């Protein structure tokens, strides 16, 4: 018998969205990737870092990602000591649990949101408590004083789409005895964000990623913004070379090209609004979204039937078997052309 820890032996593990091997033959709308390529400055920076013979790759990357922290700090208006870079925001979510929740202690999050928080807690041996949502998109039954060590709030919420209002998050920060982590993976597609709460509350952490709005899911770059004491703690437990050289070069170039980012997000928001209207016109129920995805429910509330119909037509969306979500599908926003084809497929499926 392999002497596994009991919690590892009994856990299922997270199942990420399907990445088909023959990717070019699909309209891929299942993992909220960006349909547009990254900024041309990113490609230039990667090639420059690589050089003609790749010799730079012999040498370890900067362990502290200092340059990235400076560029991100300038962009967000924080000293670099308030910023930590991560190998995708998943890495920093993991390290937040490791830093703040010991075995047997509690972490919490909203269900439905990002179930990976639960997987990370299982690995740590932390207890998980989930909270539902009310009809007016607030957390159901959130205690006056929440004693869990970390509470994760996905805002905008994925897979549903709406953001939580700033005043409400501000109140949650006061009610959390432990850390309140605002997972702002989709913030760049939204009308507002809650970054200013990091300055207002010592227990607030904001996580961001370059995977979605910056079109860099394949490079694995995320970050967290929090008080320097929190950042220093996270810094102790991360892998010391967590961002490779090419990712570091890409990150600096991407963050510096804000004009490209804005235009890319504008196009996606525009397509999102167009697609929402079209879906409603064929009887779908669509939750207003602040992200680069929609949660849409067909008239017969059989999300799996429509998912299968789309799959047969080489359109890949995300269906969740969870009873709270099985009636609908999460559909990432692709290019206008991809969404027109998806709409035509939905009309055909009926
Ligand atoms: C809510 C949420 N948080 C975190 C992540 C992870 O992002 P990253 O690619 O930065 O690890 C995702 C990815 O889909 C997500 O949807």
Coordinates of C-alpha atoms and ligand atoms in Angstrom, one line a residue:
X1 CA 0.0 0.0 0.0
X2 CA 1.3 3.5 -0.8
X3 CA 1.3 5.5 2.4
X4 CA -0.9 8.4 1.1
X5 CA -2.4 11.0 3.3
X6 CA -6.0 10.1 3.9
X7 CA -7.4 13.3 2.4
X8 CA -5.4 12.8 -0.8
X9 CA -6.5 9.2 -1.1
X10 CA -10.1 10.1 -0.7
X11 CA -10.2 13.3 -2.9
X12 CA -11.3 13.3 -6.6
X13 CA -9.1 16.1 -7.9
X14 CA -10.2 19.1 -10.0
X15 CA -11.3 18.4 -13.5
X16 CA -10.4 21.3 -15.8
X17 CA -12.3 22.2 -18.9
X18 CA -11.6 19.9 -21.9
X19 CA -8.7 20.9 -24.2
X20 CA -9.4 19.0 -27.4
X21 CA -6.2 17.8 -29.2
X22 CA -7.6 18.8 -32.6
X23 CA -8.2 22.3 -31.3
X24 CA -8.4 24.1 -34.7
X25 CA -11.5 22.1 -35.8
X26 CA -13.5 23.4 -32.8
X27 CA -15.2 26.7 -31.8
X28 CA -13.8 26.5 -28.3
X29 CA -15.9 28.4 -25.8
X30 CA -15.5 26.2 -22.7
X31 CA -12.6 27.7 -20.7
X32 CA -13.1 31.5 -21.0
X33 CA -10.0 31.9 -23.1
X34 CA -9.6 35.1 -25.1
X35 CA -10.4 34.6 -28.8
X36 CA -7.8 37.2 -29.9
X37 CA -4.0 36.8 -29.8
X38 CA -1.9 38.6 -27.2
X39 CA -0.5 42.0 -27.9
X40 CA 2.2 41.9 -30.7
X41 CA 4.5 43.5 -28.1
X42 CA 4.3 40.3 -26.2
X43 CA 5.3 38.1 -29.1
X44 CA 8.3 40.5 -29.8
X45 CA 9.3 40.4 -26.1
X46 CA 9.3 36.6 -26.0
X47 CA 11.3 36.3 -29.2
X48 CA 13.8 38.9 -27.9
X49 CA 14.2 37.0 -24.6
X50 CA 14.6 33.7 -26.4
X51 CA 17.3 35.2 -28.8
X52 CA 18.5 33.4 -31.9
X53 CA 19.7 30.3 -30.1
X54 CA 17.7 30.2 -26.9
X55 CA 20.9 30.7 -24.8
X56 CA 19.1 32.8 -22.2
X57 CA 17.1 29.7 -21.2
X58 CA 20.3 28.2 -19.6
X59 CA 20.0 30.7 -16.8
X60 CA 17.4 30.7 -14.1
X61 CA 14.8 33.5 -14.3
X62 CA 14.6 36.3 -11.7
X63 CA 13.3 34.7 -8.6
X64 CA 11.6 37.7 -7.3
X65 CA 10.0 38.8 -10.6
X66 CA 11.0 42.3 -9.5
X67 CA 10.5 44.0 -12.8
X68 CA 7.0 42.6 -13.2
X69 CA 6.1 43.8 -9.7
X70 CA 7.3 47.2 -10.5
X71 CA 5.4 47.4 -13.8
X72 CA 2.2 45.9 -12.2
X73 CA 2.7 48.3 -9.2
X74 CA 2.8 51.3 -11.5
X75 CA -0.2 50.1 -13.4
X76 CA -2.4 49.5 -10.3
X77 CA -0.9 52.3 -8.1
X78 CA 0.8 50.2 -5.5
X79 CA 4.4 49.9 -4.3
X80 CA 5.9 46.6 -5.6
X81 CA 6.0 45.4 -1.9
X82 CA 2.2 45.1 -2.2
X83 CA 2.4 42.7 -5.2
X84 CA 3.4 39.1 -5.8
X85 CA 3.6 37.3 -9.1
X86 CA 2.4 33.8 -9.6
X87 CA 2.4 30.9 -12.0
X88 CA -1.2 31.6 -12.9
X89 CA -3.6 33.0 -10.3
X90 CA -4.2 29.3 -9.3
X91 CA -0.8 29.2 -7.7
X92 CA -1.5 32.2 -5.5
X93 CA -5.0 30.9 -4.5
X94 CA -3.2 27.7 -3.4
X95 CA -0.6 29.6 -1.4
X96 CA -3.2 31.7 0.3
X97 CA -4.8 28.6 1.7
X98 CA -1.4 27.2 2.7
X99 CA -0.5 30.4 4.4
X100 CA -3.8 31.1 6.3
X101 CA -5.7 27.8 6.8
X102 CA -4.1 25.0 8.8
X103 CA -5.3 21.4 8.7
X104 CA -8.8 21.2 10.1
X105 CA -9.4 25.0 9.9
X106 CA -12.2 26.4 7.7
X107 CA -12.2 28.2 4.4
X108 CA -15.4 29.4 2.7
X109 CA -16.7 30.4 -0.7
X110 CA -19.8 30.9 -2.7
X111 CA -21.4 28.0 -4.5
X112 CA -21.6 28.3 -7.5
X113 CA -18.2 29.9 -8.1
X114 CA -14.8 28.4 -8.7
X115 CA -14.8 24.9 -7.3
X116 CA -11.0 24.7 -7.4
X117 CA -10.9 26.6 -4.0
X118 CA -12.5 23.4 -2.5
X119 CA -9.9 21.1 -4.2
X120 CA -7.0 23.3 -2.8
X121 CA -8.6 23.1 0.6
X122 CA -8.9 19.3 0.4
X123 CA -5.2 19.0 -0.4
X124 CA -4.4 21.2 2.6
X125 CA -6.8 19.2 4.8
X126 CA -8.8 22.4 5.6
X127 CA -12.6 22.2 6.0
X128 CA -14.8 23.7 3.4
X129 CA -18.0 25.7 3.9
X130 CA -20.0 26.9 1.0
X131 CA -22.7 29.6 0.9
X132 CA -25.5 29.9 -1.7
X133 CA -26.7 33.1 -3.4
X134 CA -29.9 34.9 -2.8
X135 CA -32.3 36.0 -5.6
X136 CA -30.8 39.6 -5.5
X137 CA -27.2 38.2 -5.8
X138 CA -26.0 38.4 -2.3
X139 CA -24.5 35.6 -0.2
X140 CA -27.2 33.6 1.6
X141 CA -26.8 33.3 5.3
X142 CA -23.4 34.9 5.6
X143 CA -22.8 35.3 9.3
X144 CA -22.5 38.7 11.0
X145 CA -19.0 37.5 11.9
X146 CA -17.5 34.9 9.6
X147 CA -14.8 33.0 11.5
X148 CA -13.3 31.0 8.7
X149 CA -9.6 31.6 7.9
X150 CA -10.1 32.5 4.3
X151 CA -13.2 33.5 2.3
X152 CA -13.0 33.5 -1.5
X153 CA -15.3 35.8 -3.4
X154 CA -15.2 35.4 -7.2
X155 CA -16.2 38.8 -8.6
X156 CA -17.4 38.9 -11.3
X157 CA -18.9 35.6 -10.3
X158 CA -18.0 32.7 -12.6
X159 CA -19.9 30.8 -14.0
X160 CA -22.9 33.1 -13.5
X161 CA -21.5 36.5 -14.5
X162 CA -22.6 39.4 -12.2
X163 CA -20.1 41.3 -10.0
X164 CA -20.8 42.1 -6.3
X165 CA -21.1 45.8 -5.6
X166 CA -18.2 47.6 -3.9
X167 CA -20.2 48.6 -0.8
X168 CA -21.3 45.0 -0.3
X169 CA -17.8 43.7 -0.6
X170 CA -16.6 46.4 1.8
X171 CA -19.2 45.2 4.3
X172 CA -18.0 41.5 3.8
X173 CA -14.4 42.6 4.6
X174 CA -15.6 43.9 7.9
X175 CA -17.6 40.7 8.6
X176 CA -14.6 38.4 7.8
X177 CA -12.5 37.6 10.8
X178 CA -10.0 36.0 8.4
X179 CA -8.8 36.9 5.0
X180 CA -11.2 38.0 2.2
X181 CA -9.8 37.0 -1.1
X182 CA -11.4 38.8 -4.1
X183 CA -10.7 36.6 -7.1
X184 CA -10.9 39.2 -9.9
X185 CA -10.0 36.9 -12.7
X186 CA -12.5 38.6 -15.0
X187 CA -12.2 42.2 -13.7
X188 CA -10.9 43.7 -16.9
X189 CA -14.2 42.8 -18.7
X190 CA -16.3 44.4 -15.9
X191 CA -17.5 48.0 -15.3
X192 CA -15.9 48.2 -11.9
X193 CA -13.6 46.3 -9.5
X194 CA -12.8 46.3 -5.8
X195 CA -9.0 46.9 -5.9
X196 CA -9.3 50.0 -3.6
X197 CA -10.5 47.7 -0.8
X198 CA -6.9 46.4 -0.5
X199 CA -5.9 49.8 0.9
X200 CA -9.0 50.0 3.2
X201 CA -8.8 46.6 4.9
X202 CA -5.8 44.7 6.1
X203 CA -7.5 41.4 5.5
X204 CA -8.3 41.9 1.8
X205 CA -6.4 40.3 -1.0
X206 CA -7.1 40.8 -4.7
X207 CA -6.0 38.2 -7.3
X208 CA -5.7 39.0 -11.0
X209 CA -4.6 37.0 -14.0
X210 CA -3.2 37.6 -17.5
X211 CA -4.9 34.4 -18.7
X212 CA -8.2 35.9 -19.8
X213 CA -8.1 39.6 -20.7
X214 CA -4.4 39.6 -21.8
X215 CA -4.8 36.3 -23.9
X216 CA -2.0 34.6 -22.0
X217 CA -3.7 31.5 -20.5
X218 CA -0.9 29.4 -22.1
X219 CA 1.9 31.3 -20.3
X220 CA 0.5 31.0 -16.7
X221 CA 0.8 34.5 -15.2
X222 CA -1.2 35.7 -12.3
X223 CA -0.7 38.0 -9.3
X224 CA -2.0 39.1 -6.0
X225 CA -2.2 42.5 -4.4
X226 CA -2.3 42.9 -0.6
X227 CA -0.5 44.4 2.4
X228 CA 3.2 43.9 2.4
X229 CA 2.9 41.6 5.4
X230 CA 0.6 39.3 3.5
X231 CA 2.8 39.5 0.4
X232 CA 5.9 38.6 2.5
X233 CA 4.2 35.6 3.9
X234 CA 3.1 34.4 0.4
X235 CA 6.7 35.0 -0.8
X236 CA 8.1 32.5 1.7
X237 CA 6.0 29.6 0.4
X238 CA 5.9 30.1 -3.3
X239 CA 8.2 28.1 -5.6
X240 CA 11.3 30.3 -5.8
X241 CA 11.4 30.3 -9.7
X242 CA 7.7 30.3 -10.2
X243 CA 7.7 32.4 -13.4
X244 CA 9.9 31.3 -16.2
X245 CA 11.9 33.8 -18.3
X246 CA 9.5 33.8 -21.3
X247 CA 6.5 34.4 -19.0
X248 CA 8.3 37.3 -17.3
X249 CA 9.2 38.9 -20.6
X250 CA 5.6 38.4 -21.8
X251 CA 4.1 39.8 -18.7
X252 CA 6.0 43.1 -18.8
X253 CA 5.1 43.7 -22.4
X254 CA 1.5 42.8 -21.9
X255 CA 1.0 45.0 -18.9
X256 CA 2.7 47.9 -20.7
X257 CA 0.3 47.6 -23.7
X258 CA -2.9 48.9 -22.1
X259 CA -4.2 50.3 -25.4
X260 CA -4.3 46.8 -26.8
X261 CA -5.9 45.4 -23.7
X262 CA -8.6 48.0 -23.7
X263 CA -9.5 47.4 -27.4
X264 CA -9.6 43.7 -26.9
X265 CA -11.9 43.9 -23.9
X266 CA -14.1 46.4 -25.7
X267 CA -14.6 44.0 -28.6
X268 CA -15.4 41.1 -26.2
X269 CA -17.9 43.2 -24.2
X270 CA -19.6 44.4 -27.4
X271 CA -19.9 40.8 -28.7
X272 CA -21.1 39.7 -25.2
X273 CA -24.0 42.3 -25.3
X274 CA -24.9 41.4 -28.9
X275 CA -24.9 37.6 -28.1
X276 CA -27.0 38.2 -24.9
X277 CA -29.7 40.0 -27.0
X278 CA -29.7 37.3 -29.7
X279 CA -30.0 34.5 -27.2
X280 CA -32.9 36.2 -25.4
X281 CA -34.6 36.7 -28.7
X282 CA -34.7 32.9 -29.2
X283 CA -36.1 32.3 -25.7
X284 CA -33.0 31.8 -23.7
X285 CA -32.7 33.1 -20.1
X286 CA -29.3 34.9 -19.9
X287 CA -27.9 36.3 -16.7
X288 CA -26.3 39.8 -17.3
X289 CA -22.6 39.2 -17.3
X290 CA -19.6 41.3 -16.4
X291 CA -17.1 38.6 -17.6
X292 CA -16.1 37.2 -20.9
X293 CA -18.8 34.5 -20.7
X294 CA -22.5 34.1 -20.3
X295 CA -24.6 31.7 -18.3
X296 CA -27.5 30.8 -20.6
X297 CA -30.5 28.6 -20.1
X298 CA -32.5 27.2 -23.0
X299 CA -36.3 27.4 -22.9
X300 CA -36.7 23.7 -21.9
X301 CA -34.0 24.1 -19.2
X302 CA -32.1 21.1 -20.5
X303 CA -28.5 22.4 -20.6
X304 CA -27.1 18.9 -21.3
X305 CA -29.2 18.4 -24.4
X306 CA -28.1 21.7 -25.9
X307 CA -24.5 21.1 -24.9
X308 CA -24.5 17.7 -26.7
X309 CA -26.1 19.3 -29.8
X310 CA -23.3 21.9 -29.8
X311 CA -20.7 19.3 -29.2
X312 CA -21.9 17.3 -32.2
X313 CA -21.5 20.5 -34.3
X314 CA -17.9 21.1 -33.0
X315 CA -18.9 23.9 -30.7
X316 CA -17.5 23.3 -27.2
X317 CA -19.1 25.1 -24.3
X318 CA -19.2 24.2 -20.6
X319 CA -21.9 22.2 -19.0
X320 CA -21.9 21.5 -15.2
X321 CA -23.7 18.5 -13.9
X322 CA -24.2 20.3 -10.5
X323 CA -27.9 20.4 -9.9
X324 CA -27.7 24.2 -9.4
X325 CA -26.2 24.6 -12.9
X326 CA -27.3 21.7 -15.0
X327 CA -30.2 23.6 -16.6
X328 CA -27.9 25.9 -18.4
X329 CA -24.4 26.3 -20.0
X330 CA -21.5 28.6 -19.5
X331 CA -20.5 30.0 -22.9
X332 CA -17.3 31.9 -23.4
X333 CA -17.4 34.9 -25.7
X334 CA -15.4 34.3 -28.8
X335 CA -15.0 36.5 -31.9
X336 CA -18.2 37.9 -33.5
X337 CA -17.9 35.3 -36.3
X338 CA -17.6 32.4 -33.8
X339 CA -20.7 33.7 -31.9
X340 CA -22.7 34.0 -35.1
X341 CA -21.9 30.4 -35.9
X342 CA -22.8 29.3 -32.4
X343 CA -26.1 31.2 -32.6
X344 CA -26.8 29.5 -35.9
X345 CA -26.1 26.1 -34.3
X346 CA -28.3 26.9 -31.3
X347 CA -31.2 27.8 -33.7
X348 CA -30.7 24.5 -35.5
X349 CA -30.7 22.5 -32.3
X350 CA -33.8 24.3 -31.1
Ligands
LIG1 C1 -12.7 32.3 -11.1 C2 -11.3 31.8 -11.5 N1 -10.3 32.0 -10.7 C3 -9.1 31.6 -11.1 C4 -8.8 31.0 -12.3 C5 -7.5 30.5 -12.7 O1 -6.8 31.4 -13.5 P1 -5.3 31.2 -13.9 O2 -5.3 30.9 -15.3 O3 -4.7 32.6 -13.6 O4 -4.7 30.2 -13.0 C6 -9.9 30.8 -13.2 C7 -9.7 30.2 -14.5 O5 -10.6 29.9 -15.2 C8 -11.2 31.2 -12.8 O6 -12.3 31.1 -13.6

